[in-house]
Every structure is written in C-alpha cells, then in structure tokens.
PDB file of C-alpha atoms and ligand atoms in Angstrom:
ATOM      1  CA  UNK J   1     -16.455  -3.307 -11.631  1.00  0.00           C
ATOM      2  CA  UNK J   2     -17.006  -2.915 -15.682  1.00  0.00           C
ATOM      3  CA  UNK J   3     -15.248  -5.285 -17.132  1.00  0.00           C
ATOM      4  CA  UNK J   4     -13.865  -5.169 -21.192  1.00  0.00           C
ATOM      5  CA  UNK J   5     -12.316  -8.551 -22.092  1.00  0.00           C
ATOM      6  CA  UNK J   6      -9.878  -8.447 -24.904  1.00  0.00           C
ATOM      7  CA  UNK J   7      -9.094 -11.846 -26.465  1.00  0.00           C
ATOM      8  CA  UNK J   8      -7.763 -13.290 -29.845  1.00  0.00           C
ATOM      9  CA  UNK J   9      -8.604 -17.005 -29.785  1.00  0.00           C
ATOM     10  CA  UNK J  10     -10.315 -19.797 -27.758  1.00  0.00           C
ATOM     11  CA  UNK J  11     -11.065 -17.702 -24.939  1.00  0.00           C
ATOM     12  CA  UNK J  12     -11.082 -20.304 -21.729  1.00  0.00           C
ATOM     13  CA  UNK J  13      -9.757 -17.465 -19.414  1.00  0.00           C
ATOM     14  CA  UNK J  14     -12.689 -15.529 -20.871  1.00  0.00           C
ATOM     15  CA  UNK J  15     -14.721 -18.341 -20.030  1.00  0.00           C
ATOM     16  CA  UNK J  16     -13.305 -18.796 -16.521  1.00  0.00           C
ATOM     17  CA  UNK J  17     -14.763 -15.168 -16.092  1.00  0.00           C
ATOM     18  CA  UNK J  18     -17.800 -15.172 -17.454  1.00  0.00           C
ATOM     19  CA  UNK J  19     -18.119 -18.265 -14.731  1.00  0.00           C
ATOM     20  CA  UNK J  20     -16.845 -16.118 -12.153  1.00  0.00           C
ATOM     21  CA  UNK J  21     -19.124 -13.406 -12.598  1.00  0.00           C
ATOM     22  CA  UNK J  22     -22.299 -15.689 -13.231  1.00  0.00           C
ATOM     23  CA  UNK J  23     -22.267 -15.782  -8.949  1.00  0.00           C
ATOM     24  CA  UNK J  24     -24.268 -12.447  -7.823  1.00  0.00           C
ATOM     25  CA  UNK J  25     -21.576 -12.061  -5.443  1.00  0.00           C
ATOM     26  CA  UNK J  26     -18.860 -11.674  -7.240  1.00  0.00           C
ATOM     27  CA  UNK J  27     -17.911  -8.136  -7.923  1.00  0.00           C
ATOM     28  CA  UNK J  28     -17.616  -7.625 -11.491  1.00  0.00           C
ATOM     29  CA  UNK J  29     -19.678  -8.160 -14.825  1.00  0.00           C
ATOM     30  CA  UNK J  30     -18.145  -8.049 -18.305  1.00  0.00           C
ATOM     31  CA  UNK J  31     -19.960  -5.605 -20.271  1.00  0.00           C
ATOM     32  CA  UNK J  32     -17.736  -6.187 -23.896  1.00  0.00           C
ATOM     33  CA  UNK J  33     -15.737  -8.569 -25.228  1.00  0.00           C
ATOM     34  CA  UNK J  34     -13.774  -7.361 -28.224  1.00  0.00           C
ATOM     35  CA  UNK J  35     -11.933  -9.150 -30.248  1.00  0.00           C
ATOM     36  CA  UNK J  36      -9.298  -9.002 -32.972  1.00  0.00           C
ATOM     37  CA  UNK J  37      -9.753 -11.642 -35.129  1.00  0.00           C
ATOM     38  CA  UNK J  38     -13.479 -12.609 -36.125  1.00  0.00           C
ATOM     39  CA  UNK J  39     -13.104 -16.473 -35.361  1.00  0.00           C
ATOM     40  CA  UNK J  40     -12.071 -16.561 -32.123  1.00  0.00           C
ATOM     41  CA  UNK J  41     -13.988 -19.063 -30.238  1.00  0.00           C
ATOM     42  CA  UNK J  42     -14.344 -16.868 -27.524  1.00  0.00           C
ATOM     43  CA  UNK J  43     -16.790 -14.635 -29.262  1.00  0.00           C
ATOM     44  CA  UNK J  44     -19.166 -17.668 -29.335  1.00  0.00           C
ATOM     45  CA  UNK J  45     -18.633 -18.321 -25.524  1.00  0.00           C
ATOM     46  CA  UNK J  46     -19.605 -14.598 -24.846  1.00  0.00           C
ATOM     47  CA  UNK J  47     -22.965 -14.752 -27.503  1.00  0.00           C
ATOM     48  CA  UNK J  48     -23.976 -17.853 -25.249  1.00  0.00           C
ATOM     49  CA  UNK J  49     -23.762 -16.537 -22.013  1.00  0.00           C
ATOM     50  CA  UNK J  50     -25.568 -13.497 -23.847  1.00  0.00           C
ATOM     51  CA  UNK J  51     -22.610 -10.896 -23.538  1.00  0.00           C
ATOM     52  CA  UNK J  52     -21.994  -8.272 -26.040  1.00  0.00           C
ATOM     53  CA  UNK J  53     -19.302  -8.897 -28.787  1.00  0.00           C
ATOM     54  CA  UNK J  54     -17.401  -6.613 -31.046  1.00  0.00           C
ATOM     55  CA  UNK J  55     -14.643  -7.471 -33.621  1.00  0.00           C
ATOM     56  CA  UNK J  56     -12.181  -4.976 -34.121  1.00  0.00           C
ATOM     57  CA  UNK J  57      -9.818  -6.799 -36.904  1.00  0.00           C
ATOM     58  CA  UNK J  58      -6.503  -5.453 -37.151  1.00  0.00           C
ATOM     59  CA  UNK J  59      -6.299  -6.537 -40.665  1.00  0.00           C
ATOM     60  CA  UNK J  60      -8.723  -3.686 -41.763  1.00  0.00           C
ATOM     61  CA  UNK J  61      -6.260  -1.002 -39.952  1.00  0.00           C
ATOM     62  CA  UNK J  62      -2.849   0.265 -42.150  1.00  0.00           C
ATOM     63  CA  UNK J  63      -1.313   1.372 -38.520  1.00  0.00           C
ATOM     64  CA  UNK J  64      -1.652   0.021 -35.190  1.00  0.00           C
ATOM     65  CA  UNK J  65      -2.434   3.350 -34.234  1.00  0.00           C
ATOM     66  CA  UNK J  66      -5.509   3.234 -36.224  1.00  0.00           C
ATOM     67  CA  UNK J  67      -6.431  -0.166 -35.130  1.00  0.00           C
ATOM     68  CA  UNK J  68      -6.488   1.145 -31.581  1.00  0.00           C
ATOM     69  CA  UNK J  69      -8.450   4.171 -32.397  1.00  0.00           C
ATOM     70  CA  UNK J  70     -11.505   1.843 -33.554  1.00  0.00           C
ATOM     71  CA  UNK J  71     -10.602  -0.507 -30.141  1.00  0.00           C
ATOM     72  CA  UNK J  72     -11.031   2.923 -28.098  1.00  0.00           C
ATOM     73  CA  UNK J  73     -14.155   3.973 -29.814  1.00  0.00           C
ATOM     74  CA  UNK J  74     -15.849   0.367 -29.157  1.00  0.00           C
ATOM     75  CA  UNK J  75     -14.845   0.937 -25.577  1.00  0.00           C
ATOM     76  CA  UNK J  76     -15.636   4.526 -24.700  1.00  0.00           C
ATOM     77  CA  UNK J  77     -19.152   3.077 -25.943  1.00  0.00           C
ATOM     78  CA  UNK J  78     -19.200   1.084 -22.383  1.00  0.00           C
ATOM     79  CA  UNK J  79     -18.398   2.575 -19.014  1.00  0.00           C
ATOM     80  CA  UNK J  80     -15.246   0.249 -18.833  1.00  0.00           C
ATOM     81  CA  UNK J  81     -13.593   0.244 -15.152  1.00  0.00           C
ATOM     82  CA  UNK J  82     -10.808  -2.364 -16.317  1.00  0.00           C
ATOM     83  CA  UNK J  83      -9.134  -3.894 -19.117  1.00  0.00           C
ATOM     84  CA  UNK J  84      -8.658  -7.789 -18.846  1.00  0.00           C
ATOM     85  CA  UNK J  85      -6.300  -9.039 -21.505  1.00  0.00           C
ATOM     86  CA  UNK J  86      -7.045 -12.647 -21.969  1.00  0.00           C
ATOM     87  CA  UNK J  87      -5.151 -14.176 -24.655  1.00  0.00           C
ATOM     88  CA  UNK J  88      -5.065 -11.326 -26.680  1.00  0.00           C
ATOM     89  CA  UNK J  89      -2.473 -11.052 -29.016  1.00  0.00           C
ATOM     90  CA  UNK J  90      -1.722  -7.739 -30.700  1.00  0.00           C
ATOM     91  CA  UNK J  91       1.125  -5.737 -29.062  1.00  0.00           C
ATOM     92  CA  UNK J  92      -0.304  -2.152 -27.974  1.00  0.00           C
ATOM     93  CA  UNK J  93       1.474   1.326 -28.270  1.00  0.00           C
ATOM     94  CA  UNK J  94       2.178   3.202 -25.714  1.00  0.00           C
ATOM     95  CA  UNK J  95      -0.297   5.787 -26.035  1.00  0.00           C
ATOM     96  CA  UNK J  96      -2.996   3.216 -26.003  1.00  0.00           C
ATOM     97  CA  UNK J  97      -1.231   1.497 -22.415  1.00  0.00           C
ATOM     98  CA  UNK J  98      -1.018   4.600 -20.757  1.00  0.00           C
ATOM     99  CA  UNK J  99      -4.706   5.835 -22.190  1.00  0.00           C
ATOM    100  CA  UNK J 100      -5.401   2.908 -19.503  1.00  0.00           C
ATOM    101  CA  UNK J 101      -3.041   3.133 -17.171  1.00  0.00           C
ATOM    102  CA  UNK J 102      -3.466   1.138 -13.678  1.00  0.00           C
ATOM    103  CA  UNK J 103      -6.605  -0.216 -15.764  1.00  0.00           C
ATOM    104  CA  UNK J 104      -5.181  -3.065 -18.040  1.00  0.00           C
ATOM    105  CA  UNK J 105      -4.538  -6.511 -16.723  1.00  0.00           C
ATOM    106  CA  UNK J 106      -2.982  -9.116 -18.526  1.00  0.00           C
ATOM    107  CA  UNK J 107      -2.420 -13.170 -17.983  1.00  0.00           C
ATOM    108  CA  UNK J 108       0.482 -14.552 -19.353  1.00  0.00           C
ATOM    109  CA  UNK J 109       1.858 -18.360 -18.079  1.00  0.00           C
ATOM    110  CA  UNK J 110       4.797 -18.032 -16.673  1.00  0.00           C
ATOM    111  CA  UNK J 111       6.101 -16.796 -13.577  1.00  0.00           C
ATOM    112  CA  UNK J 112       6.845 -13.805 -14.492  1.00  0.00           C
ATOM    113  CA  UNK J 113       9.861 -12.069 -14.299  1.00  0.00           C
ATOM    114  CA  UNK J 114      10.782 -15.611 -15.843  1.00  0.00           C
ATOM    115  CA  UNK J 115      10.081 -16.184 -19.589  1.00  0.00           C
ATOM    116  CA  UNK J 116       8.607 -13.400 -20.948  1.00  0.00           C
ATOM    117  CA  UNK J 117       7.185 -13.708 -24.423  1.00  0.00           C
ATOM    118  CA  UNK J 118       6.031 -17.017 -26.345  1.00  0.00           C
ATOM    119  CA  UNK J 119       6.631 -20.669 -26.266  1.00  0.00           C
ATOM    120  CA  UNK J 120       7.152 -19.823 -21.971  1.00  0.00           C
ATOM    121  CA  UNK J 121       6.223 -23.597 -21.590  1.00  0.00           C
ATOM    122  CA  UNK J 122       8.836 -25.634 -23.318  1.00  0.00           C
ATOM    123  CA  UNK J 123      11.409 -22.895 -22.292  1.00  0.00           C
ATOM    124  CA  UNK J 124      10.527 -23.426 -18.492  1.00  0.00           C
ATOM    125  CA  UNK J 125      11.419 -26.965 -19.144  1.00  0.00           C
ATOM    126  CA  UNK J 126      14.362 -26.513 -21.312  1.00  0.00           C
ATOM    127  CA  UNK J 127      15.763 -24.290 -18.360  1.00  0.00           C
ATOM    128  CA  UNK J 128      15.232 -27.220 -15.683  1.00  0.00           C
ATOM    129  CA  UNK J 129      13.366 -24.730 -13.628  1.00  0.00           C
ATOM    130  CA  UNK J 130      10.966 -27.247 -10.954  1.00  0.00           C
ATOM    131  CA  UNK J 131       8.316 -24.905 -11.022  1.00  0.00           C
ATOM    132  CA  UNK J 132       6.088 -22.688 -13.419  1.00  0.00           C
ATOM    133  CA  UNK J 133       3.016 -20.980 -13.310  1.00  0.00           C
ATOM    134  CA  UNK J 134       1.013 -17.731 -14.371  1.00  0.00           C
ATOM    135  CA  UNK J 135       1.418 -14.572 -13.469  1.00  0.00           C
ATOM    136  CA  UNK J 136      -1.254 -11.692 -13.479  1.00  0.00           C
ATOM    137  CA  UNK J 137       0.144  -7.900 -13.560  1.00  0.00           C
ATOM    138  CA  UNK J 138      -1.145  -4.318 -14.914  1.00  0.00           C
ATOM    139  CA  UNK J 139      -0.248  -3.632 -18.306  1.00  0.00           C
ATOM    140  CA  UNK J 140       2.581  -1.300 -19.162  1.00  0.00           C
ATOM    141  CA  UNK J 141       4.048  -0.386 -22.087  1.00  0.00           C
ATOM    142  CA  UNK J 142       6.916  -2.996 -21.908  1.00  0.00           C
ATOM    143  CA  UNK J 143       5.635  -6.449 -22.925  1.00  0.00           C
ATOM    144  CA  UNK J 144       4.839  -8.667 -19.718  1.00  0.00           C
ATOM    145  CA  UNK J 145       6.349  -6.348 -17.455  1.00  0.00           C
ATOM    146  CA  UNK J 146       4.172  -4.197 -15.262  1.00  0.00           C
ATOM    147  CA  UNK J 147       3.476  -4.670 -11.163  1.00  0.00           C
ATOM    148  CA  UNK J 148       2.043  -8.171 -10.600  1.00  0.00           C
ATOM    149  CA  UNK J 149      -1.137  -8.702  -9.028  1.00  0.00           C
ATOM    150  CA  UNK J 150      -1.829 -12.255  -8.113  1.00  0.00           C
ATOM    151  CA  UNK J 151       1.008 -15.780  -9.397  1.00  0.00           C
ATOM    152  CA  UNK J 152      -0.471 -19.262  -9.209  1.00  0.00           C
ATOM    153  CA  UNK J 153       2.614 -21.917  -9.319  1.00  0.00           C
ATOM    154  CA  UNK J 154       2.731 -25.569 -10.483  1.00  0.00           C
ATOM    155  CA  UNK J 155       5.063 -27.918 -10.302  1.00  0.00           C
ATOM    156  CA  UNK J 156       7.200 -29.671 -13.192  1.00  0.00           C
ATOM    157  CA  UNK J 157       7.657 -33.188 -12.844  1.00  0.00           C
ATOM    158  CA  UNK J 158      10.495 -35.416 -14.284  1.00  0.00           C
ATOM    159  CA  UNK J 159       9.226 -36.297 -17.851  1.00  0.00           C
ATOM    160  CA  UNK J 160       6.950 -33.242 -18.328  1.00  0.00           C
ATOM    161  CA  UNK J 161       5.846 -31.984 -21.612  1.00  0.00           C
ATOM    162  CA  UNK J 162       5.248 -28.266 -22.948  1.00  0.00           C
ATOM    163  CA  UNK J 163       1.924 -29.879 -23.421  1.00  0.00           C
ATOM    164  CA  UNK J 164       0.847 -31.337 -20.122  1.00  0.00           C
ATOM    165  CA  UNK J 165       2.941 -28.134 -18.532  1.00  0.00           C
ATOM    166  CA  UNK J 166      -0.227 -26.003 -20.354  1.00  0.00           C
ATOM    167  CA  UNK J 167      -2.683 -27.868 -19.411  1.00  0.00           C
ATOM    168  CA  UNK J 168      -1.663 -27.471 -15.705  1.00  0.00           C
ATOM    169  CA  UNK J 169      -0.390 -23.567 -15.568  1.00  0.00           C
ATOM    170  CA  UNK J 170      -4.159 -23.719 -18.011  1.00  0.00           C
ATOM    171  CA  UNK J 171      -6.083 -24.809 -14.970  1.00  0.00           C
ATOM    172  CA  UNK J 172      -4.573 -22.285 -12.210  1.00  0.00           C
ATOM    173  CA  UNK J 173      -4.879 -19.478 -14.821  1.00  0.00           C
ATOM    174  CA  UNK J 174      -8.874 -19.645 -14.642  1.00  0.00           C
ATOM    175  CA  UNK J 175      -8.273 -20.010 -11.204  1.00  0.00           C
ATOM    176  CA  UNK J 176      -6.139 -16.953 -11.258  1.00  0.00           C
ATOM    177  CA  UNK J 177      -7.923 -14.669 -13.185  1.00  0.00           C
ATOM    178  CA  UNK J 178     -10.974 -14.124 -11.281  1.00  0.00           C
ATOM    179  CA  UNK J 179      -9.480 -13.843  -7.953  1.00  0.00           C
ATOM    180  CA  UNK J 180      -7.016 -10.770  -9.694  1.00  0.00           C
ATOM    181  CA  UNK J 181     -10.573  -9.213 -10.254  1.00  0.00           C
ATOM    182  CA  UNK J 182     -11.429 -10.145  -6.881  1.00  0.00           C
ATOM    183  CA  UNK J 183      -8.497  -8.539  -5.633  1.00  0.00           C
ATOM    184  CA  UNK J 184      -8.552  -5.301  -7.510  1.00  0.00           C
ATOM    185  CA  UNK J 185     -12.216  -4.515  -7.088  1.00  0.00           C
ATOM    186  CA  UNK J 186     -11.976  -5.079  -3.117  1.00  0.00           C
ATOM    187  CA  UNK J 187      -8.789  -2.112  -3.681  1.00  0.00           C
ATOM    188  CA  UNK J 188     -10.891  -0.148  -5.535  1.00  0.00           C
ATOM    189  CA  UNK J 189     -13.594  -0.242  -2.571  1.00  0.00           C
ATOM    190  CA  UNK J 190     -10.918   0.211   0.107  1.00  0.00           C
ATOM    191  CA  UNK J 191      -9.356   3.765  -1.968  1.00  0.00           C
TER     192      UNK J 191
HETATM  193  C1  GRF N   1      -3.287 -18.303 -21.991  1.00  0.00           C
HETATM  194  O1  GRF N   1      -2.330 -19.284 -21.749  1.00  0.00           O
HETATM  195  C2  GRF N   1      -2.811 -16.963 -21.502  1.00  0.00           C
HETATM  196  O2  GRF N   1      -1.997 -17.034 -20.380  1.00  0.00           O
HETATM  197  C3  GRF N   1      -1.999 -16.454 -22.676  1.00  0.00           C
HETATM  198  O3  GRF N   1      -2.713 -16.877 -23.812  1.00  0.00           O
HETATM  199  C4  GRF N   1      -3.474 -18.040 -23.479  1.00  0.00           C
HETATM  200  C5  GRF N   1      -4.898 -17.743 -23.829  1.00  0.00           C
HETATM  201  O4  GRF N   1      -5.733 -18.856 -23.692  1.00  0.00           O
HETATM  202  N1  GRF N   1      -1.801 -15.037 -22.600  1.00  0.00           N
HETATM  203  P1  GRF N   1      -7.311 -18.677 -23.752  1.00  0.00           P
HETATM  204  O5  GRF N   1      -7.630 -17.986 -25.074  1.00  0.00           O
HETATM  205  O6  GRF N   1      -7.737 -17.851 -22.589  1.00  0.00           O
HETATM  206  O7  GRF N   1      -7.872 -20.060 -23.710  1.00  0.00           O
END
C-alpha cells in the first residue's frame, strides 16, 4: 500500500510509521508526507529517513476549498492508496472526505465514541473514566466519527495527569498506527 501522511506538528506517529515500514515485510511505504504548516518537525523526520516532503500552508489559501485543491494536486502527483492523518490539524470539507472515501484514516487519543475533539486527556480524567486510549477509524465528514479500525486502551491511575495520561495513550498510538495499516492492507489483499 501507498501511503500519504498528513501531519501538522512533531510528527511521532509519523515517525512510528516510517519505523514500521523500514521492515521489508511490512506492507506499506509512505511515498509523501505533506504538511500544513512549514515547521513541523515531522518534515525533518521524513527528509532523514529520505522521504519526500511537501508543504501545503493553509495560510497562503483565502478558502479551505482552495487549500485542498493544492493538497489534491500534491497528491494526485503520487499513486496514493491511503490517507493517514497523523496529527494533522486542519478540518476538511466534505468534498475533500468523500474525494477519499474508505481511504482516509485518522488517530485521535481517546476512545472514541468518548471525547471527541481537543484537550480528550484532561477531560477523560475530569470524567473519572478508569480507562483511555486511542482510537483509529476512516475519515468521514463528521469530525472523529467514522467506522473504527483498530483501539489500544490504557489505564488511568489514581493521581494521573493530562500529562502522564499522553505520554501513555502516546506510546500505544505508535503502536496502533502501524498495525491499522497492517490491518487494512491484509483487507485490501483478501477483497
Ligand atoms: C496525537 O496524539 C494524535 O492522536 C493526535 O495528535 C497527536 C499528534 O502527535 N491526533 P504527533 O504529531 O504524531 O506526535
């Protein structure tokens, strides 16, 4: 499987990919990573392990619809198979979701259908749940909905922090992601 990586930041469930697909057995290999905001230190881990990088900046778009026209044209430049969104942080239109329907991943660390959105750590706390995790599911056009693929869970202990609560779910994501891949490309074999 083609992969595109999308990502807006620091990039360590890029990084837990790019690891993933470094062993000649696993079944994917990124061919892009794009993305939207030029210092994300993910761009650097993709130049080092010699992967091709585009920034598409949404600042230099007046519409999102325009913004996702230049995203499109980077990608129909690579035979792309599926979308991983890691960390990447721009809401997308519906056109653009359905464009790549059954095709989009996302990560986001909760379990979903449970806290949807931002700040899912401290929320997760606040709500005394005992467990949290991350969740992997296709992209749809309603924000961290869509069927899920693969959830990792971790526990919350008495005296947990939104901080040490990251660096846990943080640890089963890039567990997480590359087993979703896993998953999906054996599916695609199997159809
Ligand atoms: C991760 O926690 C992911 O679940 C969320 O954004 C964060 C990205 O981290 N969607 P990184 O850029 O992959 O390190």
């Amino acid at each position: 499987m083609k992969l595109a990586v999308l990502i807006s930041g620091r990039g360590s469930n890029l990084q837990s990919i790019i690891d993933a697909c470094a062993d000649p057995e696993f079944p994917a290999q990124i061919e892009i990573v794009i993305s939207n905001k030029p210092d994300a230190y993910g761009l650097t881990r993709a130049e080092k392990a010699g992967i091709k990088t585009s920034i598409v900046s949404h600042k230099d778009y007046t519409t999102r619809e325009a913004f996702e026209d230049a995203l499109q044209n980077v990608l129909d430049t690579f035979p792309i198979d599926l979308i991983c969104l890691a960390g990447f942080m721009r809401v997308l239109t519906e056109d653009f979701v359905n464009r790549w329907d059954g095709r989009m991943i996302n990560i986001h660390p909760s379990l979903l259908p449970k806290f949807k959105g931002l700040n899912t750590h401290e929320r997760a706390i606040d709500a005394g749940e005992k467990e949290s995790g991350c969740t992997i599911h296709f992209v749809i056009p309603d924000m961290d909905e869509g069927p899920i693929i693969l959830q990792r869970k971790v526990s919350i202990e008495t005296g947990e922090t939104a901080q040490s609560l990251a660096e846990k779910v943080l640890i089963a994501e890039h567990e997480a992601y590359p087993e979703a891949i896993r998953l999906l490309s054996s599916r695609l074999l199997k159809s």
